[in-house]
Amino acid sequence: MSKKVIYLKSSEEAQIIKDNGIILGKAHAEVVKAIEPGVKTKDLDKIAEEFIKDNGGKPSFKNYNGFPATLCISVNEVVVHGIPSNRELKEGDIVSVDCGVFKNGYHADSAYTYMVGEVDPLTQKLLKDTKLSLFEGIHQVRPGNRIGDVSFAVQNFVEKIGYGVVRELVGHGVGRNLHEAPEVPNFGKRGNGPKLQAGMVIAIEPMITLGKRFVVQENDNWTIRTEDRSPAAHFEHTVLVTKSGFELLTTFEYIEEVLENKKLVII
Ligand code: MG
Ligand code: MG
């Protein structure tokens, strides 16, 4: 675990992140409008990049450690860090879209996994449960609780159902840097890890597999997929620790408006 300094944010800083979270939520929604069989993942990337730039922001991921795109687009067995390409989405795919917005000195980071048309029921349930596990984690966020309480809540929820929890990648603090301390694993023990304090901003992001939890990296040095090629889902919110609990700094509201219109809401 990282022992790096955890930066507490003022209410003004948190508000900047929340404002960026609105741009981010709307960027996601623009992408969702275009998700359908036949669309190329690089075309989705272009939509997000243009939307973020039109709103005065910068894509957080583009050029981050050399990442070449605005979105991480991860299809089916790809867990995270998929690179947008000429790949066309097809009916029955699931696609995770992860995005960050940087504006006024701060980042916001969120992810959502979508169905492309009809998806088999077990995979559909994986999406629903992964999203629920995110909120299990979020509901542990309050001053005095520890990161391990968040981690345990996610792990306990999904492992009871029989899914795998990816261990190699974790959530993180968010602020002036896209990735700050503390690490926020999706597995752990209650009462362990750094104590949550008002002003901390963390990205909670369960990465959950329908099969075994093991992952491998593709030769492009980015794409992370399940070793057994079972489908994986990923949902993420940037969350502020407040004096009384938590506040979401990112939003799924705009995404879910579009999904409702498309009759593709998973819950
Ligand atoms: Mg993210
Ligand atoms: Mg993240």
Coordinates of C-alpha atoms and ligand atoms in Angstrom, one line a residue:
M1 CA 0.0 0.0 0.0
S2 CA 1.1 3.5 -0.8
K3 CA 2.2 5.6 2.2
K4 CA 2.0 8.8 0.2
V5 CA 0.3 11.9 1.6
I6 CA -3.4 12.1 1.4
Y7 CA -4.5 15.5 0.3
L8 CA -7.7 16.8 2.0
K9 CA -9.8 19.1 -0.2
S10 CA -11.5 22.3 0.8
S11 CA -15.2 22.7 -0.1
E12 CA -14.1 25.0 -3.0
E13 CA -11.8 22.3 -4.4
A14 CA -14.6 19.7 -3.9
Q15 CA -17.0 21.9 -5.8
I16 CA -14.5 22.2 -8.8
I17 CA -14.3 18.4 -8.9
K18 CA -18.1 18.2 -8.7
D19 CA -18.5 20.7 -11.6
N20 CA -16.0 18.6 -13.6
G21 CA -18.1 15.6 -12.7
I22 CA -21.1 17.2 -14.4
I23 CA -19.2 17.7 -17.6
L24 CA -17.9 14.1 -17.2
G25 CA -21.4 12.7 -16.7
K26 CA -22.7 14.5 -19.8
A27 CA -19.7 13.3 -21.8
H28 CA -20.5 9.8 -20.8
A29 CA -24.2 10.4 -21.9
E30 CA -23.1 11.6 -25.3
V31 CA -21.1 8.4 -25.7
V32 CA -24.1 6.3 -24.6
K33 CA -26.3 7.9 -27.3
A34 CA -23.9 6.5 -29.9
I35 CA -23.5 3.0 -28.5
E36 CA -25.1 0.5 -30.8
P37 CA -24.1 -2.5 -32.9
G38 CA -21.7 -1.4 -35.6
V39 CA -20.2 1.6 -33.9
K40 CA -16.4 1.7 -33.8
T41 CA -14.9 2.2 -30.3
K42 CA -12.6 5.0 -31.7
D43 CA -15.7 6.9 -32.8
L44 CA -17.0 6.8 -29.2
D45 CA -13.7 8.2 -28.1
K46 CA -13.9 11.1 -30.5
I47 CA -17.4 12.0 -29.2
A48 CA -16.1 12.2 -25.6
E49 CA -13.0 14.1 -26.5
E50 CA -14.9 16.7 -28.4
F51 CA -17.5 17.1 -25.7
I52 CA -14.9 17.6 -23.0
K53 CA -12.9 20.1 -25.0
D54 CA -16.1 22.0 -26.0
N55 CA -16.8 22.4 -22.3
G56 CA -13.4 23.8 -21.5
G57 CA -11.9 20.6 -20.1
K58 CA -9.2 18.2 -21.0
P59 CA -9.5 14.5 -21.1
S60 CA -7.6 13.2 -18.0
F61 CA -6.5 10.0 -19.6
K62 CA -5.1 11.3 -22.9
N63 CA -1.3 11.0 -22.7
Y64 CA -1.5 9.9 -19.1
N65 CA 1.6 7.6 -18.9
G66 CA 1.3 7.5 -22.7
F67 CA -2.3 6.4 -22.9
P68 CA -3.4 7.3 -26.4
A69 CA -7.1 8.2 -26.0
T70 CA -9.8 10.0 -24.0
L71 CA -11.7 6.9 -23.1
C72 CA -10.7 3.5 -21.8
I73 CA -13.2 1.2 -23.7
S74 CA -13.2 -2.3 -22.5
V75 CA -15.3 -4.9 -24.3
N76 CA -16.5 -8.3 -22.8
E77 CA -13.5 -10.0 -21.3
V78 CA -11.5 -6.8 -21.2
V79 CA -11.7 -5.5 -17.6
V80 CA -10.1 -2.0 -18.0
H81 CA -7.7 0.1 -20.0
G82 CA -8.9 -1.0 -23.4
I83 CA -7.7 1.3 -26.2
P84 CA -10.3 2.7 -28.6
S85 CA -9.8 1.2 -32.1
N86 CA -11.6 0.2 -35.3
R87 CA -13.3 -2.6 -33.4
E88 CA -17.0 -2.5 -34.0
L89 CA -19.4 -3.2 -31.1
K90 CA -21.9 -6.0 -31.8
E91 CA -25.2 -7.1 -30.3
G92 CA -24.6 -9.0 -27.1
D93 CA -21.4 -7.2 -26.1
I94 CA -20.9 -5.4 -22.9
V95 CA -18.7 -2.4 -23.0
S96 CA -17.1 -0.5 -20.1
V97 CA -16.4 3.2 -20.7
D98 CA -14.0 4.9 -18.3
C99 CA -13.4 8.6 -18.5
G100 CA -11.8 11.5 -16.7
V101 CA -12.2 15.3 -17.0
F102 CA -9.5 17.7 -16.0
K103 CA -10.5 21.4 -15.6
N104 CA -9.5 24.2 -13.3
G105 CA -6.7 22.2 -11.8
Y106 CA -8.6 19.1 -10.8
H107 CA -9.8 15.7 -12.1
A108 CA -13.0 13.8 -11.9
D109 CA -13.1 10.1 -12.8
S110 CA -16.0 7.7 -13.5
A111 CA -16.9 4.6 -15.3
Y112 CA -20.0 2.6 -16.4
T113 CA -20.6 -0.6 -18.2
Y114 CA -23.3 -0.9 -20.9
M115 CA -25.1 -3.6 -22.8
V116 CA -25.0 -3.5 -26.6
G117 CA -28.6 -4.6 -27.3
E118 CA -29.6 -7.9 -25.8
V119 CA -27.1 -9.4 -23.5
D120 CA -27.3 -12.9 -21.9
P121 CA -29.0 -12.9 -18.5
L122 CA -25.9 -13.9 -16.4
T123 CA -23.9 -11.1 -17.9
Q124 CA -26.7 -8.7 -17.4
K125 CA -26.8 -9.7 -13.8
L126 CA -23.1 -9.2 -13.5
L127 CA -23.5 -5.6 -14.6
K128 CA -26.4 -5.0 -12.1
D129 CA -24.5 -6.6 -9.2
T130 CA -21.2 -4.8 -10.0
K131 CA -23.1 -1.5 -9.9
L132 CA -24.7 -2.5 -6.6
S133 CA -21.3 -3.4 -5.2
L134 CA -20.1 0.1 -6.0
F135 CA -22.9 1.5 -3.8
E136 CA -22.2 -1.0 -1.1
G137 CA -18.7 0.5 -1.0
I138 CA -20.0 4.1 -1.2
H139 CA -22.3 3.6 1.8
Q140 CA -19.3 2.8 4.0
V141 CA -17.8 6.2 3.3
R142 CA -18.0 8.4 6.4
P143 CA -15.4 9.9 8.7
G144 CA -13.9 7.4 11.1
N145 CA -14.5 4.4 8.9
R146 CA -11.4 3.0 7.1
I147 CA -10.6 2.2 3.5
G148 CA -10.9 -1.4 4.5
D149 CA -14.5 -1.0 5.4
V150 CA -15.2 0.2 1.8
S151 CA -13.1 -2.6 0.4
F152 CA -14.7 -5.3 2.5
A153 CA -18.2 -4.1 1.6
V154 CA -17.5 -4.5 -2.2
Q155 CA -15.7 -7.8 -1.8
N156 CA -18.3 -9.3 0.5
F157 CA -21.2 -8.4 -1.7
V158 CA -19.8 -9.8 -4.9
E159 CA -18.0 -12.9 -3.6
K160 CA -21.2 -14.1 -1.9
I161 CA -22.8 -14.2 -5.3
G162 CA -19.8 -16.1 -6.7
Y163 CA -18.0 -13.4 -8.8
G164 CA -14.3 -12.7 -8.8
V165 CA -12.8 -9.4 -7.6
V166 CA -9.8 -8.2 -9.6
R167 CA -6.9 -7.5 -7.2
E168 CA -4.3 -6.1 -9.5
L169 CA -6.1 -2.8 -10.0
V170 CA -7.6 -0.6 -7.4
G171 CA -9.5 2.7 -6.8
H172 CA -7.6 5.8 -5.7
G173 CA -7.6 9.3 -4.4
V174 CA -8.5 12.0 -6.9
G175 CA -7.6 15.6 -7.0
R176 CA -4.9 17.6 -8.7
N177 CA -3.6 14.3 -9.8
L178 CA -5.7 11.6 -11.5
H179 CA -4.3 9.0 -9.1
E180 CA -3.4 10.0 -5.6
A181 CA -3.2 8.3 -2.3
P182 CA -4.9 6.4 -0.8
E183 CA -5.3 3.2 -2.8
V184 CA -8.9 1.9 -2.6
P185 CA -8.8 -1.9 -3.2
N186 CA -12.0 -3.8 -3.9
F187 CA -11.0 -6.5 -1.4
G188 CA -9.9 -6.1 2.2
K189 CA -10.7 -6.3 5.9
R190 CA -13.0 -4.2 7.9
G191 CA -11.2 -1.7 10.2
N192 CA -8.0 -1.9 8.1
G193 CA -6.2 0.8 6.0
P194 CA -6.2 4.6 6.1
K195 CA -8.9 6.3 8.2
L196 CA -11.5 8.3 6.1
Q197 CA -11.6 12.0 7.0
A198 CA -13.8 14.8 5.8
G199 CA -12.3 16.4 2.7
M200 CA -10.8 13.2 1.2
V201 CA -11.9 12.5 -2.4
I202 CA -11.7 8.9 -3.5
A203 CA -12.6 7.0 -6.7
I204 CA -14.3 3.7 -5.8
E205 CA -14.2 1.4 -8.8
P206 CA -15.1 -2.3 -8.5
M207 CA -13.8 -4.5 -11.3
I208 CA -15.7 -7.7 -11.1
T209 CA -15.5 -10.9 -13.2
L210 CA -18.2 -13.5 -14.0
G211 CA -15.5 -16.2 -13.9
K212 CA -12.2 -16.4 -12.1
R213 CA -10.6 -13.2 -10.8
F214 CA -7.3 -13.6 -12.6
V215 CA -6.3 -11.1 -15.2
V216 CA -3.5 -10.7 -17.8
Q217 CA -2.2 -7.8 -19.8
E218 CA -2.2 -7.8 -23.6
N219 CA 0.9 -7.0 -25.7
D220 CA -0.2 -3.4 -26.1
N221 CA 0.9 -2.8 -22.5
W222 CA -2.5 -1.4 -21.6
T223 CA -5.4 -3.8 -22.1
I224 CA -6.2 -5.9 -19.0
R225 CA -8.5 -8.9 -19.7
T226 CA -9.6 -11.9 -17.7
E227 CA -7.3 -14.8 -18.0
D228 CA -10.3 -17.2 -18.5
R229 CA -11.9 -14.7 -21.0
S230 CA -15.0 -14.5 -18.8
P231 CA -16.9 -11.1 -19.0
A232 CA -16.0 -8.4 -16.6
A233 CA -17.8 -5.2 -15.4
H234 CA -16.5 -1.9 -14.0
F235 CA -18.4 1.0 -12.4
E236 CA -16.8 4.0 -10.8
H237 CA -17.7 7.1 -8.9
T238 CA -15.5 9.9 -7.5
V239 CA -16.7 10.4 -3.9
L240 CA -16.1 13.1 -1.3
V241 CA -16.0 12.2 2.4
T242 CA -18.1 14.8 4.2
K243 CA -18.6 15.5 7.9
S244 CA -21.7 13.3 8.0
G245 CA -20.9 10.7 5.3
F246 CA -20.4 11.1 1.6
E247 CA -21.3 13.1 -1.4
L248 CA -21.0 11.9 -5.0
L249 CA -18.8 14.2 -7.1
T250 CA -19.6 12.3 -10.3
T251 CA -23.1 11.5 -11.6
F252 CA -24.8 8.7 -13.5
E253 CA -27.9 10.8 -13.9
Y254 CA -27.3 11.9 -17.5
I255 CA -26.2 8.4 -18.5
E256 CA -29.3 6.8 -17.1
E257 CA -31.6 9.3 -18.8
V258 CA -30.2 8.1 -22.1
L259 CA -30.4 4.5 -21.1
E260 CA -34.0 4.9 -20.0
N261 CA -34.8 6.3 -23.5
K262 CA -33.1 3.3 -25.0
K263 CA -34.8 0.9 -22.7
L264 CA -31.4 -0.4 -21.6
V265 CA -31.4 0.4 -17.9
I266 CA -29.9 -2.4 -16.0
I267 CA -31.6 -1.8 -12.7
Ligands
MG1 MG -11.8 5.8 -14.1
MG2 MG -10.2 5.6 -11.5

